[in-house]
Coordinates of C-alpha atoms in Angstrom, one line a residue:
Chain A
M17 CA 112.2 82.2 171.7
T18 CA 112.3 79.0 169.7
M19 CA 114.1 79.0 166.4
S20 CA 111.2 79.0 163.9
A21 CA 113.3 79.7 160.8
S22 CA 114.4 77.0 158.6
Q23 CA 117.8 76.5 157.2
S24 CA 116.9 77.9 153.8
E25 CA 115.3 81.0 155.3
V26 CA 118.4 81.8 157.3
E27 CA 120.6 81.3 154.4
Y28 CA 118.5 83.5 152.2
L29 CA 118.4 86.3 154.9
A30 CA 122.2 86.1 155.4
S31 CA 123.0 86.3 151.8
T32 CA 120.7 89.2 151.0
L33 CA 121.0 91.2 154.2
I34 CA 124.6 90.8 155.1
K35 CA 126.4 89.7 151.9
N36 CA 124.5 91.8 149.3
E37 CA 123.4 94.5 151.8
Q38 CA 119.9 94.6 150.4
P39 CA 116.9 95.4 152.5
V40 CA 114.4 92.7 153.3
T41 CA 110.8 93.4 154.2
Y42 CA 108.6 90.8 155.7
Q43 CA 106.6 91.0 152.5
S44 CA 109.6 90.4 150.2
L45 CA 110.7 87.5 152.4
S46 CA 107.2 86.0 152.3
R47 CA 107.2 86.3 148.5
E48 CA 110.6 85.0 147.9
L49 CA 110.3 82.0 150.1
G50 CA 106.6 81.4 149.7
V51 CA 105.7 81.5 153.4
H52 CA 103.0 83.2 155.3
V53 CA 103.6 86.8 156.2
N54 CA 103.3 86.1 159.9
H55 CA 105.9 83.5 159.7
A56 CA 108.1 85.8 157.6
K57 CA 107.8 88.5 160.3
L58 CA 108.8 85.9 162.9
V59 CA 111.8 84.7 160.9
L60 CA 112.8 88.3 160.2
S61 CA 112.6 89.4 163.8
E62 CA 114.5 86.4 165.0
F63 CA 117.3 87.1 162.4
Y64 CA 117.3 90.7 163.5
E65 CA 117.6 89.9 167.2
K66 CA 120.6 87.6 166.5
N67 CA 122.4 90.1 164.3
K68 CA 121.6 93.4 166.0
D69 CA 125.1 94.5 165.6
K70 CA 125.0 94.5 161.8
L71 CA 121.4 95.1 161.1
T72 CA 118.9 97.8 161.8
A73 CA 115.1 97.3 161.6
S74 CA 112.0 99.4 161.1
F75 CA 108.7 98.5 162.8
V76 CA 105.0 98.9 162.3
I77 CA 103.0 99.9 165.4
T78 CA 99.3 99.6 165.5
G79 CA 97.2 100.8 168.3
R80 CA 94.9 103.6 169.5
N81 CA 95.6 107.2 170.0
S82 CA 92.9 109.4 171.6
N83 CA 90.1 107.1 170.4
R84 CA 91.2 106.6 166.9
T85 CA 93.1 103.8 165.3
L86 CA 96.7 104.7 164.5
I87 CA 99.2 102.8 162.4
K88 CA 102.7 104.1 162.6
L89 CA 105.9 103.1 161.0
S90 CA 108.8 103.4 163.3
R91 CA 111.9 104.1 161.3
N92 CA 114.4 102.2 163.5
E93 CA 114.8 100.7 166.9
E94 CA 116.0 104.1 168.2
T95 CA 112.7 105.9 167.3
L96 CA 110.6 102.9 168.4
E97 CA 110.2 103.9 172.0
N98 CA 109.2 107.5 171.1
D99 CA 106.7 106.3 168.6
V100 CA 105.3 103.8 171.0
A101 CA 104.9 106.6 173.5
Q102 CA 102.5 108.4 171.1
F103 CA 100.0 105.5 171.4
D104 CA 97.5 105.4 174.2
R105 CA 97.3 101.8 173.7
V106 CA 99.5 99.6 171.5
T107 CA 97.8 96.7 169.8
T108 CA 100.7 95.2 167.9
I109 CA 104.3 95.9 167.1
H110 CA 105.8 94.0 164.3
I111 CA 108.9 94.2 162.3
Y112 CA 108.6 95.7 158.9
C113 CA 112.1 95.8 157.3
V114 CA 115.5 94.8 158.1
H115 CA 118.6 96.1 156.4
S116 CA 122.3 96.5 157.0
K117 CA 123.4 99.3 159.3
Q118 CA 126.0 100.4 156.7
V119 CA 123.5 101.4 154.1
I120 CA 120.7 103.8 155.0
F121 CA 117.4 103.6 153.2
S122 CA 114.5 106.0 153.9
N123 CA 111.2 104.3 154.5
N124 CA 109.9 105.9 151.3
E125 CA 112.7 104.2 149.3
I126 CA 111.9 100.9 150.8
A127 CA 108.1 101.3 150.3
F128 CA 108.7 102.4 146.8
E129 CA 110.8 99.4 146.1
E130 CA 108.1 97.3 147.5
L131 CA 105.6 98.6 144.9
K132 CA 107.9 97.4 142.1
H133 CA 107.1 93.7 142.3
P134 CA 104.5 92.6 139.8
I135 CA 101.1 91.3 141.0
D136 CA 99.9 88.4 139.1
S137 CA 96.2 87.9 139.4
S138 CA 96.4 84.3 138.5
K139 CA 98.5 83.7 141.6
T140 CA 96.0 85.1 144.0
E141 CA 95.6 81.7 145.7
I142 CA 99.3 81.8 146.5
Y143 CA 99.0 85.3 147.8
I144 CA 96.0 84.3 149.9
K145 CA 97.9 81.4 151.3
N146 CA 100.8 83.7 152.2
G147 CA 98.5 86.1 154.1
L148 CA 96.6 88.2 151.6
I149 CA 93.3 89.1 153.2
K150 CA 90.5 87.6 151.1
G151 CA 87.3 89.5 150.9
P152 CA 83.9 87.9 150.7
T153 CA 83.6 85.8 147.5
V154 CA 81.5 88.2 145.6
K155 CA 82.0 86.6 142.2
E156 CA 80.3 83.3 142.8
V157 CA 77.3 85.0 144.2
E158 CA 77.1 87.2 141.2
K159 CA 77.5 84.3 138.8
S160 CA 74.8 82.3 140.4
T161 CA 72.5 85.2 140.5
L162 CA 73.1 86.5 137.0
P163 CA 72.3 83.4 135.1
I164 CA 69.1 82.9 136.9
P165 CA 67.6 86.2 135.7
T166 CA 68.8 85.6 132.2
P167 CA 67.0 82.3 131.7
T168 CA 63.9 83.8 133.1
K169 CA 64.3 86.6 130.7
T170 CA 64.8 84.2 127.7
S171 CA 62.0 82.0 128.9
A172 CA 60.0 85.1 129.1
T173 CA 60.9 85.9 125.5
R174 CA 60.4 82.4 124.3
P175 CA 56.7 82.1 124.9
P176 CA 55.9 84.9 122.5
A177 CA 58.1 83.2 120.0
S178 CA 56.3 79.9 120.4
V179 CA 53.0 81.6 120.3
P180 CA 53.4 82.7 116.7
T181 CA 54.4 79.2 115.7
S182 CA 51.3 77.8 117.3
T183 CA 49.3 80.4 115.7
A184 CA 51.0 79.6 112.4
A185 CA 50.0 76.0 112.9
K186 CA 46.4 76.9 113.3
P187 CA 46.0 78.7 110.1
A188 CA 47.6 75.8 108.4
K189 CA 44.3 74.1 108.9
S190 CA 42.1 76.9 107.9
A191 CA 44.1 79.0 105.5
G192 CA 46.4 76.3 104.5
I193 CA 45.9 72.8 103.2
T194 CA 42.5 71.1 103.5
S195 CA 44.0 67.7 103.4
S196 CA 45.7 68.3 106.7
Y197 CA 49.0 67.4 105.1
V198 CA 51.9 68.0 107.3
S199 CA 55.2 68.8 105.8
R200 CA 58.0 66.6 106.9
K201 CA 60.7 68.1 104.9
Q202 CA 63.2 67.9 107.7
A203 CA 62.3 64.4 108.5
A204 CA 62.4 63.6 104.9
N205 CA 65.8 65.0 104.5
D206 CA 67.0 62.7 107.3
K207 CA 65.4 59.8 105.6
K208 CA 66.5 60.9 102.2
V209 CA 69.9 59.7 103.0
N210 CA 68.6 56.3 103.6
T211 CA 66.3 56.2 100.6
L212 CA 69.0 57.6 98.4
S213 CA 71.5 55.0 99.5
N214 CA 68.9 52.3 98.8
Y215 CA 68.3 53.8 95.5
T216 CA 71.9 53.8 94.4
S217 CA 72.5 50.3 95.8
R218 CA 69.7 49.1 93.7
K219 CA 71.1 50.7 90.7
E220 CA 74.3 48.9 91.2
E221 CA 72.4 45.6 91.5
S222 CA 70.6 46.3 88.3
K223 CA 73.9 47.1 86.7
R224 CA 75.4 44.0 87.9
K225 CA 72.7 41.8 86.5
P226 CA 73.2 42.6 82.9
V227 CA 76.9 42.1 83.3
E228 CA 76.4 38.6 84.7
Q229 CA 73.9 37.8 82.0
A230 CA 76.1 39.2 79.3
S231 CA 79.1 37.3 80.5
S232 CA 77.2 34.1 80.7
G233 CA 75.7 34.5 77.3
Y234 CA 77.4 35.9 74.3
Q235 CA 80.8 37.2 73.5
Y236 CA 81.2 40.3 71.5
K237 CA 82.5 39.9 68.0
S238 CA 83.4 42.7 65.7
R239 CA 79.9 43.3 64.4
K240 CA 80.9 45.5 61.5
L241 CA 82.4 42.6 59.7
D242 CA 79.7 40.1 60.6
T243 CA 76.6 42.1 60.2
K244 CA 77.2 43.0 56.5
T245 CA 77.0 39.5 55.2
P246 CA 73.9 38.2 56.9
K247 CA 72.0 41.4 56.1
E248 CA 72.8 41.0 52.5
R249 CA 72.1 37.4 52.5
V250 CA 68.7 38.1 53.9
I251 CA 67.9 40.4 51.0
V252 CA 69.3 38.0 48.5
S253 CA 67.2 35.2 49.9
N254 CA 64.1 37.3 49.5
H255 CA 64.9 38.1 45.9
G256 CA 66.2 34.7 45.1
P257 CA 62.9 32.8 44.9
D258 CA 61.2 35.7 43.2
D259 CA 63.8 35.6 40.4
D260 CA 63.4 31.9 40.1
V261 CA 59.7 32.4 40.0
E262 CA 59.9 34.7 37.1
A263 CA 62.1 32.3 35.2
E264 CA 59.7 29.5 35.8
D265 CA 56.6 31.5 35.3
D266 CA 57.1 32.1 31.6
F267 CA 55.8 28.8 30.5
V268 CA 53.7 27.5 33.3
P269 CA 51.0 30.2 33.6
T270 CA 51.0 30.8 29.9
S271 CA 50.1 27.1 29.3
K272 CA 47.2 27.4 31.7
S273 CA 46.0 30.6 30.6
A274 CA 46.1 29.3 27.1
S275 CA 43.7 26.6 28.1
K276 CA 41.4 29.2 29.5
K277 CA 41.5 31.4 26.4
G278 CA 41.8 34.6 28.3
D279 CA 42.4 38.0 26.8
L280 CA 46.0 37.6 27.7
E281 CA 46.2 34.5 25.6
K282 CA 44.6 36.3 22.7
L283 CA 47.2 38.9 22.9
F284 CA 49.8 36.1 22.5
E285 CA 47.9 34.8 19.5
D286 CA 47.9 38.2 18.1
E287 CA 51.6 38.4 18.4
F288 CA 52.0 35.1 16.9
S289 CA 49.7 36.0 14.1
D290 CA 51.9 39.0 13.3
F291 CA 54.7 36.7 12.4
E292 CA 53.2 33.4 11.6
D293 CA 49.8 34.0 10.2
D294 CA 51.1 34.9 6.9
S295 CA 53.1 31.8 6.7
V296 CA 50.2 29.7 7.9
L297 CA 47.9 31.3 5.5
D298 CA 50.4 30.7 2.7
N299 CA 51.0 27.1 3.7
A300 CA 47.6 25.9 4.7
E301 CA 44.9 28.3 4.0
P302 CA 41.9 25.9 3.8
I303 CA 42.4 24.4 7.2
A304 CA 42.7 27.6 9.3
V305 CA 40.8 30.1 7.5
D306 CA 37.9 30.4 9.9
D307 CA 40.0 30.7 13.0
N308 CA 42.3 33.2 11.4
I309 CA 39.5 35.3 10.3
V310 CA 38.1 35.3 13.8
N311 CA 41.5 36.0 15.2
E312 CA 42.1 38.8 12.8
V313 CA 38.8 40.4 13.6
E314 CA 39.6 40.2 17.3
K315 CA 43.0 41.6 16.5
L316 CA 41.6 44.5 14.7
E317 CA 39.3 45.3 17.6
V318 CA 42.2 45.2 20.0
N319 CA 44.3 47.3 17.8
D320 CA 41.5 49.8 17.3
E321 CA 40.9 50.2 21.0
T322 CA 44.4 51.0 21.9
A323 CA 47.8 50.0 21.0
S324 CA 48.9 51.0 24.5
Q325 CA 46.6 48.4 26.2
T326 CA 49.0 45.7 25.1
S327 CA 51.8 47.1 27.3
P328 CA 49.8 47.1 30.6
Q329 CA 48.7 43.6 29.8
I330 CA 52.2 42.5 29.4
T331 CA 53.3 44.0 32.6
S332 CA 50.3 42.5 34.4
R333 CA 51.3 39.2 33.0
Q334 CA 54.8 39.6 34.4
Q335 CA 53.4 40.6 37.8
S336 CA 51.0 37.8 37.7
T337 CA 53.7 35.3 37.2
E338 CA 55.5 36.1 40.4
P339 CA 52.8 35.2 42.9
E340 CA 51.6 32.3 41.0
S341 CA 55.0 30.7 40.7
L342 CA 55.5 30.7 44.5
P343 CA 52.4 28.7 45.3
E344 CA 53.5 26.3 42.6
K345 CA 56.6 25.6 44.5
E346 CA 54.8 25.1 47.7
E347 CA 51.4 23.6 46.8
E348 CA 49.9 23.0 43.5
E349 CA 46.3 23.3 44.8
E350 CA 46.8 26.9 45.5
I351 CA 47.7 27.5 42.0
T352 CA 44.6 26.0 40.6
Q353 CA 42.5 28.1 42.9
E354 CA 44.2 31.2 41.5
V355 CA 43.6 30.1 38.1
D356 CA 39.9 29.7 38.7
E357 CA 39.4 33.1 39.9
D358 CA 41.5 34.6 37.2
G359 CA 40.3 38.1 36.7
Y360 CA 43.7 38.3 35.3
I361 CA 45.1 41.6 36.7
V362 CA 43.6 41.5 40.1
T363 CA 44.0 38.0 41.1
S364 CA 47.5 37.8 40.0
K365 CA 48.6 40.5 42.4
K366 CA 46.6 39.5 45.4
A367 CA 47.1 35.8 45.2
R368 CA 46.1 34.6 48.6
P369 CA 48.4 31.7 49.4
S370 CA 51.4 33.8 48.6
A371 CA 50.8 35.9 51.8
K372 CA 53.5 34.1 53.7
A373 CA 56.2 34.8 51.2
K374 CA 55.3 38.3 50.2
A375 CA 52.6 40.0 52.2
T376 CA 53.7 39.3 55.8
S377 CA 52.7 42.9 56.7
G378 CA 49.3 43.4 55.4
K379 CA 47.5 40.2 55.6
K380 CA 47.5 39.5 59.3
T381 CA 44.7 39.9 61.7
Q382 CA 45.1 41.3 65.1
T383 CA 44.2 38.8 67.9
N384 CA 42.6 39.6 71.1
L385 CA 44.1 39.3 74.6
M386 CA 41.0 37.7 75.9
S387 CA 41.7 34.6 73.9
F388 CA 44.9 34.2 75.9
F389 CA 44.1 35.4 79.4
G390 CA 41.2 34.1 81.3
K391 CA 39.2 36.4 83.6
K392 CA 39.8 36.1 87.3
Chain B
M5 CA 44.2 55.7 104.7
L6 CA 46.7 55.8 101.9
E7 CA 49.7 58.0 102.0
G8 CA 52.4 57.6 99.4
K9 CA 55.2 60.1 99.1
F10 CA 57.5 60.2 96.1
D11 CA 60.8 61.9 96.5
E12 CA 60.4 63.4 93.0
S13 CA 57.2 63.8 91.1
T14 CA 58.9 62.8 87.9
L15 CA 58.4 59.1 88.5
L16 CA 54.6 59.2 88.7
K17 CA 54.6 61.7 85.8
K18 CA 56.5 59.3 83.6
I19 CA 54.3 56.4 84.6
V20 CA 51.1 58.2 83.9
D21 CA 52.4 59.5 80.6
A22 CA 53.4 56.0 79.6
I23 CA 50.0 54.5 80.0
K24 CA 47.5 57.2 79.5
D25 CA 47.6 56.9 75.7
C26 CA 46.5 53.3 75.6
V27 CA 44.3 53.3 78.7
K28 CA 42.0 56.2 79.7
L29 CA 40.5 54.9 82.8
C30 CA 42.1 52.5 85.2
N31 CA 42.0 51.3 88.8
F32 CA 45.0 52.0 91.0
N33 CA 45.0 49.2 93.5
C34 CA 46.8 50.2 96.7
T35 CA 48.0 47.6 99.1
E36 CA 50.5 47.6 101.8
H37 CA 53.2 46.5 99.4
G38 CA 52.6 49.3 96.9
I39 CA 50.4 50.3 94.1
T40 CA 49.4 48.0 91.2
V41 CA 47.5 48.7 88.0
Q42 CA 46.1 46.3 85.5
A43 CA 44.2 47.7 82.5
V44 CA 43.4 46.7 79.0
D45 CA 43.0 49.0 76.1
D46 CA 39.7 49.4 74.4
S47 CA 40.5 47.0 71.6
R48 CA 41.7 44.5 74.2
V49 CA 44.9 43.9 72.4
L50 CA 47.3 45.6 74.8
L51 CA 47.4 45.0 78.6
V52 CA 49.1 47.2 81.0
S53 CA 50.4 45.8 84.2
L54 CA 52.1 48.2 86.7
L55 CA 53.7 47.7 90.0
V56 CA 55.1 50.6 92.0
G57 CA 56.7 48.9 94.9
Q58 CA 56.8 50.3 98.4
T59 CA 60.5 51.0 97.9
A60 CA 59.7 53.5 95.2
F61 CA 58.2 55.8 97.8
S62 CA 60.2 57.7 100.3
E63 CA 57.3 57.2 102.7
Y64 CA 54.4 54.8 102.2
R65 CA 51.5 53.8 104.3
C66 CA 48.4 52.0 103.3
D67 CA 46.3 50.6 106.1
R68 CA 43.6 49.0 104.1
D69 CA 43.5 47.9 100.4
I70 CA 42.1 50.8 98.4
T71 CA 41.0 51.0 94.8
L72 CA 41.3 54.4 93.2
G73 CA 39.4 54.7 89.9
I74 CA 41.4 57.3 88.1
D75 CA 40.8 59.1 84.9
L76 CA 44.3 59.3 83.5
D77 CA 43.8 62.3 81.4
S78 CA 42.7 64.4 84.3
F79 CA 45.3 62.9 86.5
S80 CA 48.0 63.7 84.0
K81 CA 47.0 67.3 84.0
I82 CA 47.2 67.4 87.7
I83 CA 50.6 65.8 87.9
K84 CA 52.0 68.2 85.4
C85 CA 51.3 71.0 87.9
G86 CA 54.2 70.0 90.0
N87 CA 57.8 70.7 89.3
N88 CA 59.9 67.7 88.5
E89 CA 61.9 67.8 91.7
D90 CA 59.0 68.5 94.0
Y91 CA 57.9 66.0 96.6
L92 CA 54.7 64.4 95.5
T93 CA 52.3 62.9 98.0
L94 CA 49.2 60.9 97.2
L95 CA 46.5 60.9 99.9
A96 CA 43.3 59.0 100.1
E97 CA 40.9 58.0 102.8
D98 CA 39.9 54.4 103.4
S99 CA 36.8 54.6 101.2
P100 CA 37.7 57.6 99.1
D101 CA 35.7 59.6 96.6
A102 CA 38.7 61.6 95.8
V103 CA 42.4 61.4 95.8
M104 CA 44.6 64.3 96.9
T105 CA 47.9 65.0 95.1
I106 CA 50.2 67.3 97.0
F107 CA 53.3 68.9 95.7
E108 CA 55.9 70.4 98.0
D109 CA 58.9 72.4 96.9
K110 CA 62.1 71.1 98.4
K111 CA 63.6 74.5 99.1
K112 CA 60.9 77.1 99.0
E113 CA 57.9 77.1 101.3
R114 CA 55.3 76.2 98.7
V115 CA 52.7 73.5 99.0
S116 CA 50.2 72.9 96.3
E117 CA 47.4 70.3 96.5
Y118 CA 44.9 69.0 93.9
S119 CA 41.9 66.8 94.5
L120 CA 40.9 64.4 91.8
K121 CA 37.4 62.9 91.9
L122 CA 37.4 59.1 91.6
M123 CA 35.4 57.0 89.3
N124 CA 33.8 53.6 89.5
I125 CA 35.5 51.7 86.8
D126 CA 34.4 48.2 85.9
S127 CA 37.4 46.4 84.8
E128 CA 37.8 42.7 84.3
F129 CA 40.9 41.6 86.0
L130 CA 42.7 39.1 83.8
K131 CA 44.6 36.3 85.2
I132 CA 48.1 36.2 83.8
D133 CA 50.0 33.0 84.5
D134 CA 53.7 32.9 84.5
M135 CA 54.6 31.7 81.1
E136 CA 57.5 30.0 79.6
Y137 CA 58.8 32.1 76.8
D138 CA 60.8 30.9 73.8
T139 CA 62.9 34.0 73.7
V140 CA 64.0 36.7 76.1
I141 CA 65.7 39.8 74.6
N142 CA 67.3 42.5 76.8
M143 CA 68.2 45.7 75.0
P144 CA 68.4 49.4 75.6
S145 CA 64.9 50.8 75.7
T146 CA 65.9 53.8 73.6
E147 CA 67.1 51.5 70.9
F148 CA 63.9 49.6 70.8
A149 CA 62.0 52.9 70.7
K150 CA 63.9 54.0 67.8
I151 CA 63.3 50.8 65.9
V152 CA 59.6 51.1 66.5
R153 CA 59.4 54.7 65.5
D154 CA 61.4 54.2 62.4
L155 CA 59.6 51.1 61.2
K156 CA 56.2 52.6 62.0
N157 CA 56.6 54.7 59.0
M158 CA 56.6 51.7 56.7
S159 CA 53.5 49.8 57.6
E160 CA 51.1 48.9 60.4
S161 CA 52.8 45.7 61.4
L162 CA 56.2 44.8 62.8
N163 CA 57.5 41.3 62.3
I164 CA 60.0 40.1 64.8
I165 CA 62.1 37.1 63.9
V166 CA 64.6 35.7 66.4
T167 CA 67.1 33.2 65.4
K168 CA 70.0 31.9 67.3
D169 CA 72.3 34.7 66.4
S170 CA 70.2 37.7 65.6
V171 CA 66.9 39.5 66.0
K172 CA 65.3 40.9 63.0
F173 CA 62.6 43.6 63.0
T174 CA 60.8 44.0 59.7
S175 CA 58.1 46.2 58.5
E176 CA 56.8 45.8 55.0
G177 CA 54.3 48.3 53.5
E178 CA 52.9 49.6 50.3
S179 CA 55.7 52.1 49.8
G180 CA 58.5 49.9 50.7
S181 CA 60.0 47.9 53.5
G182 CA 62.5 48.3 56.2
S183 CA 64.3 46.0 58.6
V184 CA 66.6 46.3 61.5
V185 CA 68.9 43.4 62.5
L186 CA 70.3 43.3 66.0
K187 CA 72.9 40.9 67.3
P188 CA 73.8 40.2 70.8
Y189 CA 76.7 42.2 72.1
T190 CA 78.2 43.2 75.4
D191 CA 79.3 46.7 76.3
M192 CA 81.5 46.2 79.4
D193 CA 81.7 49.9 80.1
K194 CA 77.9 50.5 79.8
P195 CA 76.1 47.3 80.6
E196 CA 72.8 48.9 80.0
E197 CA 73.8 49.4 76.4
S198 CA 74.2 45.6 75.9
V199 CA 71.9 43.5 73.9
T200 CA 71.4 39.9 75.1
V201 CA 69.3 37.3 73.5
H202 CA 68.3 34.1 75.4
L203 CA 66.8 31.7 72.9
D204 CA 65.1 28.4 73.5
Q205 CA 63.3 28.3 70.2
P206 CA 63.3 30.5 67.2
V207 CA 60.3 32.9 67.1
D208 CA 58.5 34.5 64.3
L209 CA 55.8 36.9 65.4
T210 CA 54.0 40.0 64.1
F211 CA 52.6 42.8 66.2
G212 CA 50.6 45.9 65.5
L213 CA 52.9 48.9 65.4
K214 CA 50.2 51.1 66.7
Y215 CA 50.4 49.3 70.0
L216 CA 54.1 49.1 70.0
N217 CA 54.1 52.9 69.6
D218 CA 52.1 53.1 72.8
I219 CA 54.5 50.8 74.6
I220 CA 57.6 52.8 73.8
K221 CA 56.1 55.8 75.6
A222 CA 57.4 54.1 78.7
T223 CA 61.0 54.4 77.5
S224 CA 61.9 57.1 80.0
L225 CA 61.1 54.8 82.9
S226 CA 64.0 52.5 82.3
G227 CA 67.2 52.3 80.4
T228 CA 66.6 48.7 79.3
I229 CA 63.6 46.8 78.1
T230 CA 63.0 43.1 78.4
I231 CA 61.1 41.5 75.5
K232 CA 59.7 38.0 76.1
L233 CA 58.3 36.2 73.1
A234 CA 56.7 32.8 72.5
D235 CA 54.9 31.5 69.5
K236 CA 51.2 32.3 69.4
T237 CA 51.3 34.0 72.7
P238 CA 51.1 37.6 73.8
A239 CA 54.5 39.2 74.0
L240 CA 55.7 40.7 77.2
F241 CA 57.5 44.1 77.1
E242 CA 58.9 44.9 80.5
Y243 CA 60.4 48.1 81.8
K244 CA 61.9 47.7 85.3
L245 CA 61.7 50.6 87.6
D246 CA 65.1 51.3 89.2
V247 CA 63.4 52.2 92.5
G248 CA 61.5 48.9 92.7
G249 CA 58.6 47.8 90.5
Y250 CA 57.9 47.4 86.8
L251 CA 55.7 48.5 84.0
R252 CA 54.7 45.5 81.8
F253 CA 52.8 45.5 78.5
Y254 CA 51.3 42.3 77.2
L255 CA 50.6 42.6 73.5
A256 CA 48.6 40.1 71.5
P257 CA 50.3 39.1 68.2
K258 CA 48.8 39.2 64.8
F259 CA 48.1 36.0 63.1
D260 CA 47.6 35.0 59.5
E261 CA 44.0 35.3 58.4
D262 CA 43.4 31.7 57.7
E263 CA 45.0 30.4 60.9

């Protein structure tokens, strides 16, 4: 018999069996050293043969006894021959356990000890490699078979689900929208990201532009200080000419109206007459009698009508002076035109040429776009 | 086939509201680049020029140029049927007799559609050349709207005088007068609040406040307004659309009677 045990195997057996006096089964040997059970049996039997003086062994006998398969554990080498004799035909005899002769274990104790070692299902590959009999690989078959029915089931369930959607699409034409508008909310949502980004980017552009323009153009000054003065100036400038006008008016229009002998002028004469007539009469009656009489008659008429009339006439005169004076400054021709039309209250207020200065709002006519843009 | 989809119905709502008071009927000209409108009010004083660029739509398709003759009053009523945040889609065939307006709720499963019959509108298309303007004013649209609203109470006309350092809006009426003076200024934090004046030549122009009041109805379309003025020339009031496009008003000025 060739020596099939390696150095490490022999050392392990020697230490456990002889030194520690512990039993070693072929299974524990296989587990400890990670070798195949058949090899473990060989190693164990070899070691037993060489150390028969110190060790005793138990054996497993398989064979047939009166047409039935029999497996028998022989307790030790002494009972082996008797046990073998019970078999009609012995198939195999192999070593089961070896232990020191000085300690005696019952088979039950050994077998019970064997059960103690943990079985790790994740190490099945190692067990198989060491001699565990592997059954037919049922799992893979089950896996491959199971998934197949499930998809068929789901595919069976899907069509009914898809049918409603298709039916839902059909009514969209009839019961739904006549314009065959198809909602693209989802697609729109995807696109929305793009459009939104475009949108914001454009906003930024539009924001930038004013900044550039602003920076290129004007610089901000504290407006509160600046604005007050020009605003006031503008107002003052408006009033300025008017005030001047009033000052100038006093003699210019009166001289002209005097030449025309308007009612207004008569009023002046009346006023004069109040103070001067007496003196005139006293000083030079014969010269001015006729005129004075006429004037007095007119004066009486005026006084009879209303004393109050004089006041509106005065105010109208004041108003009339304003517009008339402006044209005077600009163009004298305009003044003369006014004077011609002198229905004294009305014309004085609505003096035409003064439109630029005073009536910028009212006196303009709306132009037509057609005079600017040609037809295509 | 026209199909234009707005991400939000508010844009079209604002546009229609901005022009429906001065123009009742107008042609929407749809091309592959977007939708344009040119219309003149009945008195032919105010011209509306609208461009809604392709970029203003989340989806846009126009195979052939289409003209949609739209009654804006009816269209406005339809557009008001949609919620502000709804999708709005315009649909029209190649030679349409109606235009479909479709609203779709963004969350709920609600789709509403309205069909508007189209009209044959004879409108003379005016040719507007690019002009050189004497003055260009940029200012917040809300501020301009306030000036017009305030001064409208005083008289019928608004006088705009631009000199090198200020813009003066004046309105003089029977009961009194009012004026607003603006000076250029820059707001670094809020550029849209800035007022800029680009001046080549001083300008003194007068406009009818009735028309300006129509113009400022576009205020919600844009934060800023650009006013371009030149002597004896229609003024241009422009609201730029953030999403691409513009709404422009050309307003003929008022002249002195004897001129």
